[in-house]
């Protein structure tokens, strides 16, 4: 695969933008990255900046890119992620929203999500978000309702603030509330994991969606260094597997259905935006470190706020890009599809790879991790737990 760094010249950028606008015109999914946090969580490996920064220049740059990459096709979903988008002032958020309204067709917009942390979700802030008449879904980064867990991973908020944030969001008119939880945190037990799920139950029907992630130790994270120094010990794999089983049972009892490895919802409340990533829908990503996909290319903006702002101020967005081969497409489809309950549709596998994948997947069928139907290879509940490992073993050369 070739990787192309777009030259930092107006002429090169103009040619690139013209080409990009041609091939991105069919995309209807928009992601916006806000790379700011109050402080870094110990497990985080995403690109973000902790502490106070002058964010006005970043919003200016983001609005520039949004204008440059405006598409003709109506948007279906928009997602504000980070970082912590709720750290932006309401004035900064209004500027971004106004730019989107001015330059994009929103006539078919179904879902607009904003990620937020509990400590930012006071009633005044939520009321102001609601007054924009724009966001209809909020994803709250709770991670745990246990204060010991929260301290262990360097979160700012408390369990009390988490409950308050959910109640505030519901009373402010947010019907579609999603909550993030993490399994396998330092010191976490099966009993404390049950307590987390019980906390969700206590909220009644206010929470419509759950993202329950297994803790991942990222190479560039504080947590990685803490483990290497012997300061932190994680639950072993058997304990985490038991947590997954507890989650499955809880979901059945509480009317949550699983539709992806880490995502569960009440009927009809799946994340329309994130589901597009897993089914191969092209999307636009704006902001520092944001990724884009146009069916043929993957593009990623510079993971450097200063470089991003400087580039945009000079009339260009600094990014790199690669052209995907058929093999790349197949492997990406294998990876994303096996993370969903729908599985891998046989009709979407190119004929030249169908037999190879069929042979490679048979051992997992025999083990009861994959179900082979006439139309698809579908992971079982246990198969979903091992989805990434199964997918990696199916990659074609």
Coordinates of C-alpha atoms in Angstrom, one line a residue:
X1 CA 0.0 0.0 0.0
X2 CA 1.3 3.4 -0.8
X3 CA 1.1 6.3 1.6
X4 CA 0.9 9.8 0.2
X5 CA 1.7 12.9 2.2
X6 CA -0.2 15.8 0.6
X7 CA 2.3 18.6 -0.3
X8 CA 2.0 21.7 1.8
X9 CA 1.5 24.0 -1.2
X10 CA -1.7 25.8 -2.3
X11 CA -1.4 24.3 -5.8
X12 CA -1.0 20.8 -4.5
X13 CA -3.8 21.3 -2.0
X14 CA -6.2 22.7 -4.6
X15 CA -5.7 19.7 -6.9
X16 CA -6.1 17.3 -4.0
X17 CA -9.3 19.1 -2.7
X18 CA -10.8 19.0 -6.2
X19 CA -10.1 15.3 -6.5
X20 CA -11.4 14.6 -3.0
X21 CA -14.6 16.4 -3.5
X22 CA -15.3 14.3 -6.5
X23 CA -14.9 11.0 -4.8
X24 CA -16.4 12.0 -1.4
X25 CA -19.6 13.4 -2.8
X26 CA -21.6 10.2 -2.0
X27 CA -20.7 10.2 1.7
X28 CA -23.5 10.9 4.3
X29 CA -21.7 10.3 7.6
X30 CA -19.7 13.1 9.3
X31 CA -17.4 12.7 12.3
X32 CA -15.9 15.7 14.1
X33 CA -12.9 15.4 16.4
X34 CA -12.5 17.6 19.4
X35 CA -9.1 16.7 20.8
X36 CA -9.3 18.3 24.3
X37 CA -9.6 16.8 27.8
X38 CA -9.5 18.2 31.3
X39 CA -6.8 15.6 32.0
X40 CA -5.7 12.3 30.4
X41 CA -7.2 9.1 31.7
X42 CA -4.6 6.5 32.4
X43 CA -5.9 4.0 29.8
X44 CA -6.4 6.5 26.9
X45 CA -4.3 6.1 23.7
X46 CA -6.3 8.5 21.6
X47 CA -4.9 11.8 20.4
X48 CA -6.0 14.5 22.8
X49 CA -4.5 17.4 24.8
X50 CA -5.0 17.7 28.5
X51 CA -5.3 21.0 30.3
X52 CA -6.3 24.5 29.2
X53 CA -5.6 25.5 25.6
X54 CA -6.8 28.4 23.4
X55 CA -9.5 26.5 21.5
X56 CA -10.8 29.3 19.4
X57 CA -8.1 28.8 16.7
X58 CA -8.9 25.1 16.6
X59 CA -12.6 25.9 16.1
X60 CA -11.6 28.3 13.3
X61 CA -9.5 25.6 11.6
X62 CA -12.3 23.0 12.0
X63 CA -14.8 25.3 10.4
X64 CA -12.4 25.9 7.5
X65 CA -12.1 22.1 7.0
X66 CA -15.9 21.6 7.3
X67 CA -16.4 24.2 4.5
X68 CA -13.7 22.7 2.3
X69 CA -15.1 19.2 2.5
X70 CA -18.8 19.9 2.2
X71 CA -20.6 17.3 0.2
X72 CA -23.7 17.3 -2.0
X73 CA -25.4 14.2 -0.6
X74 CA -27.6 14.8 2.5
X75 CA -26.0 13.9 5.8
X76 CA -27.6 11.0 7.7
X77 CA -25.5 11.1 10.9
X78 CA -23.1 13.4 12.7
X79 CA -20.9 12.5 15.6
X80 CA -18.9 14.8 17.8
X81 CA -16.2 12.7 19.5
X82 CA -12.9 13.3 21.2
X83 CA -11.3 14.0 23.6
X84 CA -14.2 15.7 25.3
X85 CA -16.5 17.8 23.0
X86 CA -18.4 19.0 26.0
X87 CA -15.3 21.1 27.0
X88 CA -16.0 23.5 24.2
X89 CA -17.8 26.7 25.2
X90 CA -21.4 27.0 23.9
X91 CA -20.3 29.8 21.7
X92 CA -17.6 27.6 20.1
X93 CA -20.1 24.8 19.7
X94 CA -22.6 27.1 18.1
X95 CA -20.0 28.2 15.5
X96 CA -19.4 24.6 14.5
X97 CA -23.1 23.9 14.3
X98 CA -23.7 27.0 12.2
X99 CA -21.0 26.1 9.8
X100 CA -22.5 22.6 9.3
X101 CA -26.0 24.1 8.8
X102 CA -24.7 26.5 6.3
X103 CA -22.7 24.2 4.1
X104 CA -24.3 20.7 4.4
X105 CA -27.7 19.3 3.5
X106 CA -29.4 18.3 6.7
X107 CA -32.8 17.4 5.2
X108 CA -32.3 13.7 5.9
X109 CA -30.5 13.9 9.2
X110 CA -31.4 11.1 11.6
X111 CA -28.9 11.2 14.4
X112 CA -26.5 13.8 15.9
X113 CA -24.4 12.5 18.8
X114 CA -22.2 14.5 21.2
X115 CA -19.8 12.7 23.6
X116 CA -19.6 14.2 27.0
X117 CA -18.2 13.6 30.5
X118 CA -20.4 13.7 33.6
X119 CA -18.6 16.7 35.2
X120 CA -19.6 18.9 32.2
X121 CA -23.3 18.1 32.2
X122 CA -25.0 20.6 34.4
X123 CA -28.5 21.7 33.7
X124 CA -27.5 25.0 32.2
X125 CA -25.1 23.5 29.7
X126 CA -27.6 20.8 28.7
X127 CA -30.4 23.4 28.3
X128 CA -28.2 25.4 26.0
X129 CA -27.3 22.3 23.9
X130 CA -31.0 21.7 23.6
X131 CA -31.7 25.2 22.5
X132 CA -29.5 24.6 19.4
X133 CA -32.2 22.2 18.2
X134 CA -29.4 20.0 16.8
X135 CA -28.2 17.2 19.0
X136 CA -30.6 14.3 19.6
X137 CA -28.3 11.8 21.2
X138 CA -25.7 12.0 24.0
X139 CA -23.0 9.5 24.8
X140 CA -21.8 9.9 28.5
X141 CA -18.3 8.6 29.4
X142 CA -19.2 7.2 32.8
X143 CA -16.7 4.2 32.6
X144 CA -17.7 3.1 36.1
X145 CA -20.1 3.9 38.9
X146 CA -17.5 2.9 41.5
X147 CA -15.4 5.7 42.9
X148 CA -12.5 3.4 43.4
X149 CA -12.5 2.4 39.8
X150 CA -12.7 6.1 38.7
X151 CA -9.7 7.1 40.9
X152 CA -7.7 4.1 39.5
X153 CA -8.0 5.3 35.9
X154 CA -7.6 9.1 36.7
X155 CA -11.2 10.1 35.9
X156 CA -12.3 13.5 37.2
X157 CA -15.9 12.8 38.0
X158 CA -17.4 10.8 40.8
X159 CA -20.2 8.2 40.8
X160 CA -22.6 10.8 42.2
X161 CA -21.8 13.2 39.2
X162 CA -22.4 10.3 36.8
X163 CA -25.9 9.7 38.2
X164 CA -26.6 13.4 38.2
X165 CA -25.4 13.8 34.6
X166 CA -27.8 11.0 33.3
X167 CA -30.7 12.5 35.2
X168 CA -29.9 16.0 34.0
X169 CA -29.7 14.8 30.4
X170 CA -33.0 13.0 30.6
X171 CA -34.7 16.0 32.3
X172 CA -33.3 18.3 29.5
X173 CA -35.1 16.3 26.8
X174 CA -32.5 13.8 25.7
X175 CA -34.4 10.6 25.0
X176 CA -31.5 8.8 23.4
X177 CA -28.8 8.5 26.1
X178 CA -25.8 6.2 25.8
X179 CA -23.4 5.3 28.6
X180 CA -19.9 3.9 28.3
X181 CA -18.6 1.3 30.8
X182 CA -15.3 -0.5 31.0
X183 CA -14.7 -4.1 32.0
X184 CA -11.5 -5.3 33.5
X185 CA -10.4 -2.1 35.3
X186 CA -7.6 -2.3 37.8
X187 CA -8.9 -4.0 41.0
X188 CA -12.3 -4.6 39.5
X189 CA -14.1 -7.8 40.5
X190 CA -17.2 -9.6 39.1
X191 CA -19.2 -8.3 42.1
X192 CA -18.2 -4.7 41.4
X193 CA -19.1 -5.2 37.7
X194 CA -22.5 -6.5 38.8
X195 CA -22.9 -3.3 40.8
X196 CA -22.1 -1.2 37.7
X197 CA -24.9 -3.0 35.8
X198 CA -27.3 -2.6 38.8
X199 CA -26.6 1.1 38.6
X200 CA -27.8 1.1 35.0
X201 CA -31.0 -0.8 36.1
X202 CA -31.6 1.9 38.7
X203 CA -31.9 4.5 36.0
X204 CA -35.0 2.9 34.6
X205 CA -35.5 3.5 30.9
X206 CA -33.5 6.7 30.8
X207 CA -30.5 4.8 29.3
X208 CA -31.2 3.5 25.8
X209 CA -27.7 2.4 24.8
X210 CA -24.6 0.8 26.4
X211 CA -21.1 0.7 25.1
X212 CA -19.3 -1.9 27.3
X213 CA -15.6 -2.1 26.4
X214 CA -13.0 -4.5 27.7
X215 CA -10.1 -2.5 28.9
X216 CA -7.3 -2.2 26.3
X217 CA -3.8 -1.4 27.4
X218 CA -2.6 1.1 24.8
X219 CA 1.2 1.3 24.1
X220 CA 1.4 5.0 24.6
X221 CA -0.9 5.2 27.7
X222 CA -0.1 6.0 31.4
X223 CA -1.7 2.6 32.3
X224 CA 0.9 0.8 30.2
X225 CA 3.7 2.4 32.2
X226 CA 2.0 1.7 35.5
X227 CA 1.7 -2.0 34.7
X228 CA 5.3 -2.2 33.6
X229 CA 6.4 -0.6 36.9
X230 CA 4.3 -3.0 38.9
X231 CA 2.0 -0.3 40.3
X232 CA -1.2 -1.7 38.7
X233 CA -2.5 -5.2 38.3
X234 CA -5.4 -6.1 36.0
X235 CA -8.0 -8.8 36.5
X236 CA -7.0 -12.0 34.6
X237 CA -8.6 -13.1 31.4
X238 CA -10.9 -15.6 33.1
X239 CA -12.4 -12.9 35.3
X240 CA -12.9 -10.6 32.4
X241 CA -14.6 -13.4 30.5
X242 CA -16.9 -13.9 33.5
X243 CA -17.8 -10.2 33.4
X244 CA -18.7 -10.6 29.8
X245 CA -21.0 -13.5 30.7
X246 CA -22.6 -11.4 33.5
X247 CA -23.2 -8.6 31.0
X248 CA -24.9 -11.0 28.6
X249 CA -27.2 -12.3 31.3
X250 CA -28.0 -8.8 32.5
X251 CA -28.9 -7.6 28.9
X252 CA -31.4 -10.5 28.4
X253 CA -33.0 -9.6 31.8
X254 CA -33.1 -5.9 31.1
X255 CA -34.3 -5.8 27.4
X256 CA -30.9 -4.8 25.9
X257 CA -29.9 -6.5 22.6
X258 CA -26.4 -6.9 21.5
X259 CA -25.6 -5.8 17.9
X260 CA -21.8 -5.5 18.1
X261 CA -19.0 -6.8 20.3
X262 CA -19.1 -3.9 22.7
X263 CA -22.5 -2.3 22.0
X264 CA -26.0 -3.0 23.3
X265 CA -29.3 -1.2 23.1
X266 CA -32.9 -1.2 23.8
X267 CA -34.8 -2.2 20.6
X268 CA -34.5 0.6 18.0
X269 CA -31.8 2.5 19.7
X270 CA -28.6 1.2 18.1
X271 CA -26.1 3.8 17.1
X272 CA -26.8 4.6 13.5
X273 CA -23.5 6.5 13.1
X274 CA -21.2 3.8 14.5
X275 CA -23.1 1.1 12.7
X276 CA -22.0 2.7 9.4
X277 CA -18.3 2.2 10.3
X278 CA -18.9 -1.6 10.7
X279 CA -20.8 -2.0 7.5
X280 CA -18.2 -0.2 5.3
X281 CA -20.2 3.0 4.6
X282 CA -17.9 5.9 3.5
X283 CA -17.5 8.7 6.0
X284 CA -15.8 12.1 6.4
X285 CA -13.7 12.9 9.5
X286 CA -12.9 16.5 10.3
X287 CA -10.4 17.8 12.9
X288 CA -6.9 16.9 14.0
X289 CA -6.3 13.1 13.9
X290 CA -9.7 12.5 12.3
X291 CA -9.9 9.6 9.8
X292 CA -12.0 9.4 6.6
X293 CA -12.9 6.7 4.2
X294 CA -14.3 7.0 0.6
X295 CA -14.6 3.3 -0.4
X296 CA -11.2 3.4 -2.2
X297 CA -8.9 5.5 0.1
X298 CA -8.3 6.0 3.8
X299 CA -7.3 9.4 4.9
X300 CA -6.1 10.7 8.3
X301 CA -5.5 14.3 9.3
X302 CA -2.3 15.2 11.1
X303 CA -2.4 14.2 14.8
X304 CA -1.0 17.5 15.8
X305 CA -3.2 20.4 16.8
X306 CA -0.6 23.1 16.0
X307 CA 0.1 21.6 12.6
X308 CA -3.6 21.2 11.9
X309 CA -4.4 24.8 12.8
X310 CA -1.3 26.2 10.9
X311 CA -2.2 24.2 7.8
X312 CA -5.8 25.4 7.8
X313 CA -4.8 29.0 8.4
X314 CA -2.6 28.7 5.3
X315 CA -5.5 27.3 3.2
X316 CA -4.8 23.5 3.4
X317 CA -5.6 20.6 5.7
X318 CA -2.5 18.5 6.5
X319 CA -3.2 14.8 6.0
X320 CA -2.0 11.6 4.6
X321 CA -3.8 9.0 2.5
X322 CA -3.5 5.5 1.2
X323 CA -5.1 3.6 -1.6
X324 CA -6.7 0.4 -0.5
X325 CA -6.2 -2.8 -2.5
X326 CA -8.9 -5.5 -3.0
X327 CA -7.1 -7.5 -0.3
X328 CA -7.2 -4.6 2.1
X329 CA -11.0 -4.3 1.5
X330 CA -11.5 -8.0 2.2
X331 CA -9.5 -8.0 5.4
X332 CA -11.2 -4.8 6.6
X333 CA -14.6 -6.4 5.9
X334 CA -13.6 -9.5 7.7
X335 CA -12.5 -7.5 10.8
X336 CA -15.5 -5.2 11.0
X337 CA -18.3 -7.7 10.0
X338 CA -17.3 -10.3 12.5
X339 CA -17.7 -7.8 15.3
X340 CA -21.4 -7.6 14.6
X341 CA -24.2 -10.1 15.2
X342 CA -25.1 -10.0 11.5
X343 CA -21.7 -11.4 10.7
X344 CA -19.9 -11.7 7.4
X345 CA -22.2 -11.9 4.3
X346 CA -20.9 -14.5 1.9
X347 CA -22.2 -12.4 -1.1
X348 CA -19.8 -9.6 -0.1
X349 CA -16.7 -11.8 -0.2
X350 CA -15.0 -11.6 -3.7
X351 CA -15.1 -15.0 -5.4
X352 CA -11.3 -15.4 -5.5
X353 CA -11.1 -15.3 -1.7
X354 CA -14.3 -17.2 -0.8
X355 CA -12.8 -20.6 -0.7
X356 CA -9.8 -19.5 1.3
X357 CA -11.9 -17.8 3.9
X358 CA -14.3 -20.7 4.0
X359 CA -11.5 -23.2 4.8
X360 CA -9.9 -20.9 7.4
X361 CA -13.2 -20.3 9.2
X362 CA -14.2 -24.0 9.4
X363 CA -12.3 -24.7 12.7
X364 CA -14.2 -21.9 14.4
X365 CA -17.5 -23.3 13.1
X366 CA -16.5 -26.7 14.5
X367 CA -15.7 -25.0 17.9
X368 CA -19.1 -23.3 18.0
X369 CA -17.7 -19.8 17.7
X370 CA -19.1 -19.2 14.2
X371 CA -22.4 -20.3 12.7
X372 CA -22.3 -21.0 8.9
X373 CA -25.6 -20.2 7.3
X374 CA -26.4 -20.1 3.6
X375 CA -26.0 -16.4 3.6
X376 CA -23.4 -15.5 6.2
X377 CA -20.8 -16.5 8.8
X378 CA -22.3 -15.3 12.1
X379 CA -20.4 -15.2 15.4
X380 CA -22.1 -16.8 18.4
X381 CA -22.2 -15.0 21.8
X382 CA -18.9 -16.6 22.7
X383 CA -17.6 -16.0 19.2
X384 CA -18.1 -12.3 19.6
X385 CA -15.9 -12.3 22.6
X386 CA -13.1 -13.6 20.4
X387 CA -14.1 -11.7 17.2
X388 CA -10.8 -9.8 16.7
X389 CA -8.7 -12.9 17.1
X390 CA -10.9 -14.9 14.8
X391 CA -10.8 -12.2 12.2
X392 CA -7.0 -11.9 12.3
X393 CA -6.7 -15.6 11.6
X394 CA -8.9 -15.2 8.5
X395 CA -6.9 -12.4 6.8
X396 CA -5.9 -13.1 3.2
X397 CA -2.4 -12.6 1.9

